[in-house]
Every structure is written in structure tokens, then in C-alpha cells.
Amino acid sequence: MFYGTAASDGIGIGNVMIIEEHTLSYSPKTVIDPDAESQRYNDAVNAFCENTMAQADALRASTGDKEAEILEGHIQIIKDPYLNGEIEKLIANGTCAESALEQMCDQFITVFSMADDELTKQRASDVRDIKAGMLGILLGVKEIKISDAPKGTVLVAHELTPSMTAGIVKENIVGIVTETGGKTSHSAILARALEIPAVLSVEGAVSSLANGQKVIVDGSEGIVIESPDSEQMEIYTQKRDAFIKERRELEKYKGKETVSASGEVYELFCNIGKPEDAVKAMDFDGEGVGLFRTEFLFMDRDAVPTEDEQFEAYKKAALILKGKPLIIRTLDIGGDKDLPYLGLKKEENPFMGFRAIRYCLKNNDLFKSQIRAILRASAFGDIRIMFPLITTLDELRAGKQLVENIKLELKEANISFDENIKVGVMAETSSAAVIADLLAKEADFFSIGTNDLTGYTMACDRGNSDVSYLYSALQPSVLRLIKNIIECGVKNNIPVGMCGEAAANPMMIPLLISFGLTEFSVSAPSVLKVRKTISQWTKQEADKVAEKVMTFATEQEVTDYLKTII
Ligand code: PEP
Ligand code: MG
């Protein structure tokens, strides 16, 4: 039995499929047909150049010429007559293509690494990249496609990156187990949205479990049982059925208003990652979408989606929602969300780095095409724009200015859009929380992103199990910031929602009701449970609870007390 972080409720029983990072190892061979080997090598060079050219075109569209030129430089290097001549000589002498390539690349890497100037040194890492790309092609290393997983699969991986999870076919995956990640890491969020039981941060899962092995994944308790015996199978089959029954009982909240016991009405929205998820949001009775994580549109592909592709996606979601609100968050990449084709620099500290609104404001073409797409789609529904990771008023102003500029362009081109489109701030940094009074004067709405707000406030990474004891939105410091954001919104007459995972936490809900939150945005499967919880509180009772909670000095005191009253 293994223990980890309970990241997505439910019980999954199925067979393990290990997602391993591929290796580029091989055994050097002596070739008997050098001509055929030379042909194989040249075919690989052509394939490499084709792939690289496509990546360079994508980069040019997204990031600009400079980055694209670096990739085009890779084509020049692999076609270098000296390099090729030497490789051909080695092959003619019976060396296999992989080995010939590696020997020559390693020579170049050694020479470049010893240079004094940075530019030449950089060439060494270019050659390393080229070597890896070429070896991948020569060895025919295929990426494992999660989308090909058969029914009843439990995915087991060191880490499930957002782009990997984007390929999951819900019907086929009954459980997820990873060696890293916490409750609010993106694989956890996606697992919950897909209603797939998940246990994360299970040490040694990849080496201890075997492909095809039967396992039980208890995503509610954070337990994984390998090769269960018949007694365990019986217990967990019953647990699984009970879980499904409880979910069914919540059905009576379907079609109802979201209203507290004292009559205050709330908006209850869903978080989505793809336009099709809007169908699910509606099926689960969401009253709109409070967070469309648009970065998922940019994943699982080789290039930035065009303005038209994005327009179609946003329009599709708006049409599915039939006039219900759709808050579209602009591209939030960086941190744990990488887009390899953008060629983002490796950073020492990516969560503090060049990400989200910071990246977008510096990559005008990419940002402009997203805003244009959102504005064009706003003619088809109640669309609102939200900027992620705002830390300064300048960023909000720059984002709003861009929206205004694009509105003018669209007007001139006679393209319809919602002239009164609302532009809001995702309040998810400590800075935004502290200057919420200033931001509230210029934003049309706030949505509190507790996943990041907790991380930045507590200075801990949401996926790092060593510091997970600190990572709680119920920490007094985080609660004070949440209260401040909501109160500043209320004072300035702008609506304040919450789209971080804490919005679905039954212990948090009375506090949010008391502080004055008006919109909750949660994963689709949580909608009915949140509606039920809200219905159990009167404003007066919630106020009493909040008043008491805000006197506590530690998270332990907060949770101990809240556990006694829910
Ligand atoms: C958040 O930070 O709370 C949030 C909702 O955004 P994400 O989880 O995508 O960072
Ligand atoms: Mg965030």
C-alpha cells in the first residue's frame, strides 16, 4: 500500500499504465551496408530540418524573429558540410549513424564549451539540442500517447504535465497516480474536472508499480493499493458504489438557485480548460464559467493557435453557455505550465519569473491576437476578460489599454464585439491582495485565485510535498488577504468571485459568505455540493463563524474550529 496526497475524490480500480520519460540510449553497431546507413542518416537529417522549420515558423508567429533564428541556426548546423563530411566518413568505415552523429556532436560540444565568449559557449547547448533531436528520430523514439490508453487504465507517472493531461480520454482512465504534485497542481485540477480519482506525491510509484498490474486508487483518502486481494476488492468496490450514490443524491440541487439559508443569492460558476468543458459545466448545472484557463488551448499542439482558431474556441464556449457569463483568462503560461514550442528560457525560479501577464505584455503579437479573438467572440455571449498574475496597477492599465486599442481596430474594420466588455483582475498575488483598494478602482471585477495566492503568500510551491504543511488557504495570513480583497471590491462596488480551489472547500464557504463574496467558480463536479453547502448557512451564522475565525492565530486553530461546525 502507498500513501500520497488525496487530490481527486473517488475510487478507481484498474490496470497500471506507466508513463515513462523516454531515453535516448542505444548499443552502437557495426554497419554492413554503409550506403543504406548513410541514406538512413540523411533521411533523419531531412526529417529533423522539416520539424525544426515548423517549430521556427511557430516561434516566429508567437515570439518573434530572434527566437526563430536560433532554431533556424540548428538547421544550418546539422547541414554543415564539415560535420556531415566527417559523419559520412565514420559511416563509410562501419560506424552506425547514431554513434557517428554522437561522436561528432560531442567533439563540437567540447570545443564550443571551452570557448571564452558566451555566444560560442551557447553553441554547445545548441549542438546538445540537435544531438537529442536527431537521436530521437534515428531511434524512432515515440512519445507515449495517453490518448491511446485502453479502458480501465490507471495512469502512473513521475509527473503529469498539463500538456500530458490534456490528452486524457475520460472514459478510459479510472485513476491517476503521480510521484509529484499537490492538491492544487494542474494535474490535480484536471483530474477533478474529469472526475478521475487521483493520488499525487506517491514516492517511488513508477519503479514500484508495473505495467498491467491491478491497483486500487482511493483519491479521497490518498491511498494506492497494488495487486489487491479479494477482501480489499470487495471493500473498495462497496466504497466506490457508495461514493457514486452520494454524488447521485446531490442531484436534488440541480436546477435550483444558489441561495443561502437567509435568502442571499450567489452566482455559482465553473472552471473550464476547453470550450467543450462548457457542456459539462452546463450538465452539472453551473450558472456560467468563472475561469476559462485558455492555456489549455495552447497545449497539446506544435504552435500557437491562430486568432481565428481562438475566436472559434471562445465563440463555441459562449454559444454553449447561451448568454451565461464566460470569464476568459488570458494566457497564463510559465510556472508549471510550459509550452515547449514557445522556447521559454529555463528559469531558476519559474513561479517568480517571466510568466502570465508579464509574458503577454512583452509578446505583443501573441497577446493582441488573443484579445482580438476574445473581443470578436464577445459578440456571441456575455464574455469578460480577466488578466492573470497581476501584481501592479501598471499591468492592469497596460492590459486595459491594449483592449481599448484593439476595440478601435475592430470598430474601424466593422467587426462586431461587446463595447462594454468587462475587464477584471485575477487576484492571486500577495501584491494584488495588498493593493486591492487601488486595483478595485480600475478593474471591473475581481476573481480570487487562491491556488497561487496561497503559494505566494506562504512562499511555498503548490506541488512540493515537503512544504505542503504550509500550503493552506485557511492560514491566517491568506484569510486576511482574501478578506481584504473582498472588502475592497465591495467598497468599490465591483463584484468579487473566487476561482481558486478553496471556493469549493466547505470550511471556507461560511467565511466567504461573511466577507461578501458574490460568485463561486469551481470544478463542474463540485457545483451541486457547493450549492448544498451554501444553502446550509444564514448570513448571520456565517458572520459569527468568520468573526471567531479571524481571531485565531494559527491554521490549526482555524481548521480545528471549522471542523466542529461543518
Ligand atoms: C489560482 O491561482 O487560484 C487559479 C485559479 O489559477 P491557476 O490554478 O490556473 O493558477
Ligand atoms: Mg493562478
XYZ file of C-alpha atoms and ligand atoms in Angstrom:
577
model
C 0.000 0.000 0.000
C 1.231 3.512 -0.865
C 0.229 6.819 0.644
C 0.117 10.167 -1.110
C -1.902 13.351 -1.450
C -5.637 12.822 -1.940
C -6.087 15.031 -4.977
C -9.332 13.993 -6.647
C -12.166 12.194 -4.834
C -13.461 8.749 -5.685
C -12.281 5.184 -6.044
C -10.697 3.870 -9.232
C -9.936 0.193 -9.818
C -7.923 -0.663 -12.918
C -4.640 -1.612 -14.557
C -1.426 0.369 -14.427
C -0.011 2.170 -17.455
C 3.343 3.737 -16.695
C 4.172 6.949 -18.485
C 7.937 6.967 -18.618
C 10.206 9.654 -19.864
C 11.884 8.161 -22.920
C 15.591 7.501 -23.029
C 17.867 8.003 -25.978
C 20.198 5.105 -25.222
C 21.299 2.549 -27.844
C 24.009 -0.045 -28.393
C 26.488 1.034 -31.072
C 26.588 -1.433 -34.006
C 28.997 -2.037 -36.865
C 27.135 -1.491 -40.129
C 27.496 -3.853 -43.038
C 25.778 -1.657 -45.605
C 27.255 1.849 -45.233
C 25.243 3.168 -48.215
C 21.954 2.209 -46.589
C 23.154 3.637 -43.271
C 24.142 6.875 -44.965
C 20.679 7.046 -46.541
C 19.101 6.456 -43.091
C 21.193 9.266 -41.675
C 20.256 11.655 -44.492
C 16.558 10.833 -44.112
C 16.859 11.682 -40.422
C 18.556 14.999 -41.284
C 15.688 15.847 -43.643
C 13.077 14.945 -41.030
C 14.962 16.980 -38.429
C 15.090 20.022 -40.736
C 11.377 19.725 -41.507
C 10.430 19.522 -37.802
C 12.750 22.357 -36.904
C 11.465 24.571 -39.690
C 7.891 24.052 -38.499
C 8.917 24.917 -34.934
C 10.756 28.012 -36.162
C 7.680 29.201 -38.098
C 5.563 28.720 -34.973
C 8.078 30.616 -32.878
C 8.239 33.453 -35.374
C 4.463 33.838 -35.133
C 4.487 33.799 -31.358
C 7.717 35.206 -30.044
C 9.373 36.892 -32.978
C 12.270 36.586 -35.364
C 15.096 36.339 -32.861
C 13.974 33.102 -31.285
C 13.049 31.621 -34.654
C 16.534 32.407 -35.953
C 18.079 30.335 -33.176
C 16.137 27.308 -34.378
C 16.960 28.025 -37.993
C 20.577 28.061 -36.868
C 20.088 24.393 -35.861
C 19.261 23.586 -39.458
C 22.444 25.282 -40.621
C 24.499 23.342 -38.086
C 23.093 19.934 -38.978
C 23.672 20.721 -42.667
C 27.210 21.954 -42.026
C 29.412 20.414 -44.773
C 32.324 19.693 -42.412
C 30.094 17.981 -39.824
C 28.329 15.933 -42.492
C 31.540 15.040 -44.265
C 33.010 13.676 -41.012
C 29.840 11.759 -40.171
C 29.758 10.252 -43.675
C 33.404 9.179 -43.264
C 32.597 7.442 -39.976
C 29.588 5.702 -41.508
C 31.663 4.621 -44.524
C 34.036 2.991 -42.022
C 31.214 0.956 -40.489
C 30.079 3.217 -37.637
C 26.308 3.310 -37.149
C 24.522 6.620 -37.753
C 23.675 7.165 -34.068
C 27.251 6.654 -32.979
C 28.732 8.754 -35.820
C 26.377 11.604 -35.002
C 27.108 11.387 -31.305
C 30.898 11.291 -31.751
C 30.909 14.350 -33.971
C 28.406 16.310 -31.913
C 30.392 15.569 -28.745
C 33.531 16.918 -30.423
C 31.720 20.140 -31.302
C 30.256 20.379 -27.790
C 33.709 20.036 -26.210
C 35.264 22.673 -28.455
C 32.388 25.152 -28.063
C 32.220 24.676 -24.281
C 35.860 25.676 -23.912
C 35.402 28.997 -25.721
C 35.740 32.244 -23.795
C 32.852 34.121 -25.298
C 29.265 33.419 -24.236
C 27.947 33.234 -27.775
C 30.204 30.359 -28.740
C 29.516 28.622 -25.440
C 25.794 28.867 -26.235
C 26.518 26.958 -29.457
C 27.394 23.945 -27.299
C 23.879 23.799 -25.936
C 22.522 24.197 -29.467
C 24.532 21.155 -30.535
C 23.248 19.233 -27.483
C 19.683 20.008 -28.565
C 20.445 18.957 -32.128
C 22.010 15.700 -30.949
C 18.959 14.858 -28.827
C 16.538 15.714 -31.642
C 18.472 13.692 -34.227
C 18.904 10.696 -31.900
C 15.163 10.748 -31.199
C 14.475 10.494 -34.925
C 17.154 7.857 -35.617
C 15.975 5.695 -32.710
C 12.327 6.167 -33.646
C 11.509 7.175 -30.076
C 7.775 7.629 -29.993
C 6.110 9.632 -27.302
C 3.641 7.546 -25.352
C 0.208 8.782 -26.254
C -2.052 8.968 -23.238
C -4.953 9.313 -25.636
C -4.306 5.678 -26.729
C -4.713 4.267 -23.180
C -7.297 1.448 -23.099
C -10.410 1.401 -20.880
C -9.777 0.779 -17.187
C -6.321 2.402 -17.175
C -4.647 3.850 -14.091
C -2.008 6.329 -15.282
C 1.190 6.236 -13.237
C 3.873 8.851 -13.882
C 6.606 10.760 -12.144
C 4.775 13.900 -13.107
C 1.777 14.519 -15.290
C 2.372 17.798 -17.043
C -0.620 19.866 -18.107
C 0.084 19.077 -21.759
C 0.134 15.345 -20.998
C -3.143 15.531 -19.108
C -4.688 17.434 -21.982
C -4.661 14.129 -23.951
C -6.688 12.121 -21.411
C -9.801 10.335 -22.641
C -12.009 10.406 -19.543
C -13.906 7.209 -20.317
C -10.692 5.166 -20.364
C -8.798 6.475 -17.339
C -10.052 5.297 -13.933
C -7.248 6.633 -11.783
C -4.116 8.773 -11.696
C -1.038 8.255 -9.535
C 1.994 10.540 -9.672
C 5.198 10.942 -7.709
C 4.927 14.741 -7.556
C 2.234 17.380 -7.251
C -0.197 18.630 -4.636
C -3.918 19.275 -4.298
C -3.842 22.378 -6.463
C -1.276 21.327 -9.047
C -2.680 21.376 -12.526
C -2.854 17.613 -12.853
C -4.992 17.573 -9.702
C -7.278 20.286 -11.012
C -7.706 18.466 -14.285
C -8.288 15.135 -12.560
C -11.077 16.698 -10.506
C -12.626 18.340 -13.552
C -12.621 14.955 -15.286
C -13.834 13.208 -12.090
C -10.887 10.833 -12.159
C -9.715 9.678 -8.705
C -6.118 10.809 -8.196
C -3.390 10.308 -5.619
C -0.316 12.505 -6.053
C 3.110 12.667 -4.437
C 3.380 8.879 -4.090
C 7.076 8.230 -3.594
C 8.552 5.573 -5.882
C 5.256 4.860 -7.688
C 6.872 4.486 -11.116
C 9.518 1.996 -10.024
C 7.282 0.070 -7.610
C 4.282 -0.472 -9.891
C 4.357 -2.491 -13.103
C 2.538 -2.077 -16.385
C -0.703 -4.053 -16.374
C -0.714 -4.556 -12.582
C -4.118 -4.234 -10.904
C -4.401 -1.310 -8.459
C -6.993 0.488 -6.384
C -6.715 4.274 -6.304
C -8.517 5.887 -3.384
C -8.454 9.557 -4.344
C -10.471 10.562 -1.260
C -8.017 9.129 1.265
C -4.799 9.328 -0.766
C -4.178 5.568 -0.825
C -2.980 3.282 -3.616
C -3.250 -0.493 -3.163
C -1.274 -2.677 -5.532
C -2.461 -6.199 -6.512
C -5.446 -6.069 -4.112
C -6.724 -9.326 -2.593
C -10.380 -10.328 -2.817
C -11.257 -8.791 0.547
C -9.769 -5.425 -0.439
C -11.535 -5.639 -3.786
C -14.852 -6.151 -2.010
C -14.344 -3.294 0.449
C -13.302 -0.848 -2.250
C -15.976 -1.889 -4.727
C -18.523 -1.061 -1.986
C -16.777 2.239 -1.251
C -16.832 3.117 -4.931
C -20.567 2.381 -5.146
C -21.278 4.465 -2.009
C -19.329 7.367 -3.491
C -21.331 7.170 -6.701
C -24.577 7.051 -4.632
C -23.643 10.199 -2.695
C -22.967 12.002 -5.949
C -26.417 10.946 -7.155
C -28.107 12.299 -4.038
C -26.835 15.751 -4.775
C -28.971 15.690 -7.899
C -31.839 17.284 -5.947
C -29.883 20.543 -6.034
C -29.961 20.542 -9.813
C -31.982 23.309 -11.415
C -32.154 25.234 -8.120
C -30.922 28.743 -7.400
C -27.732 29.084 -5.367
C -29.118 30.683 -2.260
C -28.128 30.836 1.391
C -30.487 29.837 4.202
C -31.172 33.545 4.795
C -32.027 34.216 1.151
C -28.898 35.826 -0.354
C -28.434 34.676 -3.927
C -24.968 33.758 -5.253
C -23.538 33.017 -8.660
C -22.092 29.529 -8.977
C -19.804 29.179 -11.967
C -17.417 26.524 -13.262
C -13.745 26.462 -14.171
C -13.023 25.095 -17.634
C -9.959 24.437 -19.780
C -11.502 23.779 -23.196
C -14.646 25.034 -24.940
C -16.174 21.538 -24.803
C -15.915 21.657 -20.998
C -18.660 24.280 -21.121
C -21.060 21.426 -21.982
C -20.053 19.728 -18.761
C -20.403 22.971 -16.841
C -23.987 23.172 -18.082
C -24.657 19.463 -17.442
C -23.564 19.919 -13.842
C -25.813 22.959 -13.584
C -23.118 25.633 -13.471
C -24.531 29.120 -13.925
C -21.682 30.267 -16.124
C -17.924 29.982 -16.396
C -15.862 31.873 -13.853
C -12.495 30.819 -15.241
C -11.614 29.626 -18.735
C -7.949 28.595 -18.469
C -7.064 29.434 -22.060
C -3.561 27.969 -21.828
C -5.100 24.541 -22.455
C -5.955 25.713 -25.986
C -2.241 26.314 -26.471
C -1.210 22.857 -25.228
C -1.017 19.509 -26.962
C -0.042 21.121 -30.255
C 3.069 22.369 -32.008
C 2.301 26.034 -32.479
C 0.333 28.954 -31.065
C -3.348 28.739 -32.078
C -4.169 31.422 -34.621
C -6.512 34.290 -33.855
C -9.234 32.552 -35.858
C -8.744 29.242 -34.078
C -9.007 31.023 -30.740
C -12.009 33.024 -31.878
C -13.795 29.794 -32.840
C -12.964 28.249 -29.457
C -14.194 31.234 -27.408
C -17.277 31.613 -29.589
C -18.020 27.913 -29.193
C -17.900 28.190 -25.392
C -20.056 31.346 -25.478
C -22.667 29.645 -27.667
C -22.764 26.581 -25.399
C -23.368 28.905 -22.430
C -26.282 30.612 -24.222
C -25.761 34.069 -22.758
C -24.499 32.937 -19.360
C -21.291 34.664 -18.215
C -17.973 33.432 -19.581
C -14.848 34.818 -17.902
C -11.886 34.222 -20.186
C -8.496 34.399 -18.532
C -5.748 35.474 -20.895
C -2.797 33.149 -21.417
C -1.305 32.029 -18.113
C 1.878 30.195 -19.106
C 5.079 29.821 -17.165
C 5.348 28.405 -13.658
C 4.424 24.737 -14.048
C 2.780 25.363 -17.424
C 5.335 25.166 -20.194
C 4.663 25.419 -23.920
C 7.756 23.840 -25.498
C 7.196 25.481 -28.878
C 7.487 28.955 -27.344
C 11.058 28.097 -26.428
C 10.744 29.764 -22.997
C 14.058 30.182 -21.256
C 14.710 27.837 -18.343
C 14.416 29.914 -15.200
C 15.876 29.440 -11.749
C 12.539 30.232 -10.228
C 9.771 29.914 -12.801
C 6.903 30.734 -10.429
C 8.518 34.098 -9.807
C 9.592 34.502 -13.379
C 8.579 35.620 -16.821
C 5.041 34.263 -16.896
C 1.346 35.028 -17.446
C 0.553 38.758 -17.924
C 4.288 39.554 -17.764
C 4.998 37.346 -20.767
C 1.919 38.546 -22.655
C 2.680 42.230 -22.239
C 6.154 41.646 -23.695
C 4.888 39.474 -26.559
C 2.551 41.881 -28.164
C 1.603 39.881 -31.256
C 0.589 36.858 -29.265
C -1.332 38.900 -26.697
C -3.014 41.049 -29.327
C -4.258 38.063 -31.275
C -5.745 36.554 -28.102
C -7.505 39.787 -27.115
C -8.786 40.260 -30.662
C -10.143 36.717 -30.640
C -11.858 37.275 -27.273
C -13.327 40.606 -28.370
C -14.635 39.147 -31.623
C -16.203 36.265 -29.684
C -17.809 38.752 -27.269
C -20.416 39.444 -29.957
C -21.768 35.955 -29.232
C -22.299 35.986 -25.474
C -21.603 37.557 -22.095
C -17.818 37.380 -22.287
C -15.485 39.034 -19.782
C -11.706 39.319 -19.878
C -9.520 38.504 -16.886
C -5.772 39.082 -16.520
C -3.743 36.548 -14.503
C -0.911 37.263 -12.087
C -1.486 40.987 -11.793
C 0.967 42.500 -9.306
C 0.864 46.186 -10.248
C -1.630 48.754 -11.397
C 0.613 49.375 -14.418
C -0.014 45.853 -15.671
C -3.771 46.297 -15.391
C -3.570 49.635 -17.146
C -1.365 48.246 -19.940
C -3.732 45.306 -20.457
C -6.773 47.584 -20.491
C -5.054 49.959 -22.926
C -4.410 47.071 -25.293
C -8.073 46.080 -25.089
C -9.061 49.680 -25.920
C -6.647 49.833 -28.865
C -7.985 46.619 -30.301
C -11.566 47.814 -29.838
C -10.688 50.787 -32.090
C -9.129 48.497 -34.695
C -12.215 46.292 -34.711
C -14.521 49.288 -34.983
C -12.569 50.584 -37.973
C -12.793 47.168 -39.587
C -16.528 46.993 -38.865
C -16.193 43.853 -36.786
C -18.751 43.465 -34.020
C -17.864 42.990 -30.372
C -19.223 43.900 -26.946
C -18.261 47.549 -26.458
C -18.925 47.280 -22.713
C -16.876 44.163 -22.170
C -15.773 43.886 -18.538
C -12.075 43.616 -17.757
C -11.159 42.065 -14.427
C -8.216 41.123 -12.285
C -7.344 37.713 -11.068
C -6.319 38.473 -7.509
C -3.748 35.777 -6.950
C -0.584 37.503 -5.812
C 0.078 38.962 -2.392
C 0.795 42.274 -4.088
C -2.630 42.363 -5.755
C -4.237 41.484 -2.429
C -2.460 44.284 -0.598
C -3.242 46.915 -3.252
C -6.754 45.607 -3.846
C -8.086 49.073 -2.897
C -6.154 50.618 -5.804
C -6.935 47.861 -8.280
C -10.635 47.905 -7.390
C -10.891 51.486 -8.661
C -9.802 50.449 -12.156
C -10.935 46.841 -12.515
C -14.480 45.811 -13.389
C -14.315 42.737 -11.184
C -12.015 40.556 -9.099
C -11.696 36.831 -9.023
C -9.547 35.443 -6.231
C -7.096 32.778 -7.320
C -6.372 31.099 -4.014
C -4.156 28.446 -5.577
C -1.465 30.966 -6.363
C -2.389 33.437 -3.633
C -1.707 30.738 -1.040
C 1.586 29.790 -2.694
C 2.889 33.325 -2.976
C 1.724 34.345 0.488
C 3.095 31.292 2.253
C 6.174 31.258 -0.023
C 5.609 27.617 -0.906
C 5.193 25.792 -4.145
C 1.791 24.173 -4.542
C 3.312 20.943 -5.853
C 6.074 20.469 -3.275
C 5.075 17.848 -0.715
C 7.860 18.906 1.657
C 6.182 22.251 2.261
C 2.573 21.164 1.826
C 2.017 21.560 5.584
C 2.206 25.323 4.960
C 0.074 25.353 1.857
C -3.427 26.156 3.082
C -5.832 28.927 2.167
C -7.020 28.727 5.786
C -3.732 30.157 7.062
C -4.496 33.393 8.961
C -2.277 35.383 6.550
C -4.123 34.108 3.477
C -7.514 34.640 5.117
C -6.627 38.248 5.903
C -5.691 38.837 2.269
C -8.866 37.181 0.999
C -10.927 39.333 3.353
C -9.124 42.467 2.193
C -9.660 41.705 -1.487
C -13.367 41.081 -0.972
C -13.876 44.137 1.225
C -12.065 46.413 -1.261
C -14.267 45.033 -4.041
C -17.427 45.602 -2.009
C -16.362 49.148 -1.085
C -15.776 49.994 -4.746
C -18.948 48.302 -5.940
C -17.296 45.686 -8.066
C -18.236 42.010 -7.841
C -15.730 39.657 -6.273
C -15.597 35.963 -7.092
C -13.261 33.145 -6.238
C -11.983 30.684 -8.829
C -9.226 29.026 -6.789
C -9.832 25.547 -5.401
C -10.683 26.974 -1.951
C -14.036 28.138 -3.333
C -15.281 24.554 -3.078
C -13.986 23.929 0.430
C -16.974 23.587 2.816
C -14.858 25.072 5.627
C -14.120 28.182 3.554
C -17.675 28.803 2.348
C -19.150 30.427 5.520
C -16.140 32.768 5.650
C -16.626 33.811 2.030
C -20.333 34.397 2.597
C -19.499 36.600 5.541
C -16.754 38.587 3.776
C -19.153 39.410 0.920
C -18.089 37.154 -1.951
C -20.811 37.001 -4.593
C -19.519 34.424 -7.067
C -18.018 30.965 -6.607
C -16.252 29.250 -9.504
C -15.494 25.571 -9.002
C -14.874 22.394 -10.966
C -18.076 21.154 -12.610
C -18.457 18.063 -10.386
C -18.330 20.291 -7.272
C -21.225 22.568 -8.294
C -24.030 20.713 -6.518
C -22.034 20.128 -3.356
C -21.154 23.828 -3.132
C -24.807 24.757 -3.761
C -25.811 22.425 -0.936
C -23.214 23.900 1.438
C -24.250 27.489 0.673
C -27.877 26.560 1.292
C -26.981 25.450 4.823
C -25.715 28.844 6.017
C -27.528 32.012 7.016
C -25.574 35.238 6.655
C -25.824 35.831 10.410
C -24.404 32.403 11.302
C -21.651 32.828 8.729
C -20.760 36.229 10.237
C -20.427 34.694 13.692
C -18.146 31.967 12.365
C -15.988 34.447 10.425
C -15.680 36.761 13.391
C -14.398 33.918 15.526
C -12.098 32.503 12.852
C -10.413 35.863 12.313
C -9.352 35.893 15.974
C -7.355 32.664 15.624
C -3.594 32.862 15.348
C -2.776 29.582 13.622
C -4.129 27.463 10.784
C -4.526 24.580 13.202
C -6.865 26.623 15.402
C -8.828 27.718 12.320
C -9.311 24.204 10.980
C -9.916 22.625 14.390
C -12.748 25.073 14.970
C -14.208 24.855 11.456
C -14.237 21.055 11.613
C -16.518 21.235 14.637
C -19.121 23.347 12.870
C -19.440 21.823 9.418
C -5.395 30.190 -8.931
O -4.206 30.515 -8.951
O -6.080 30.142 -7.890
C -6.089 29.811 -10.165
C -7.386 29.574 -10.178
O -5.362 29.718 -11.303
P -4.398 28.509 -11.687
O -4.739 27.370 -10.745
O -4.692 28.193 -13.104
O -3.052 29.067 -11.465
Mg -3.137 31.056 -10.766
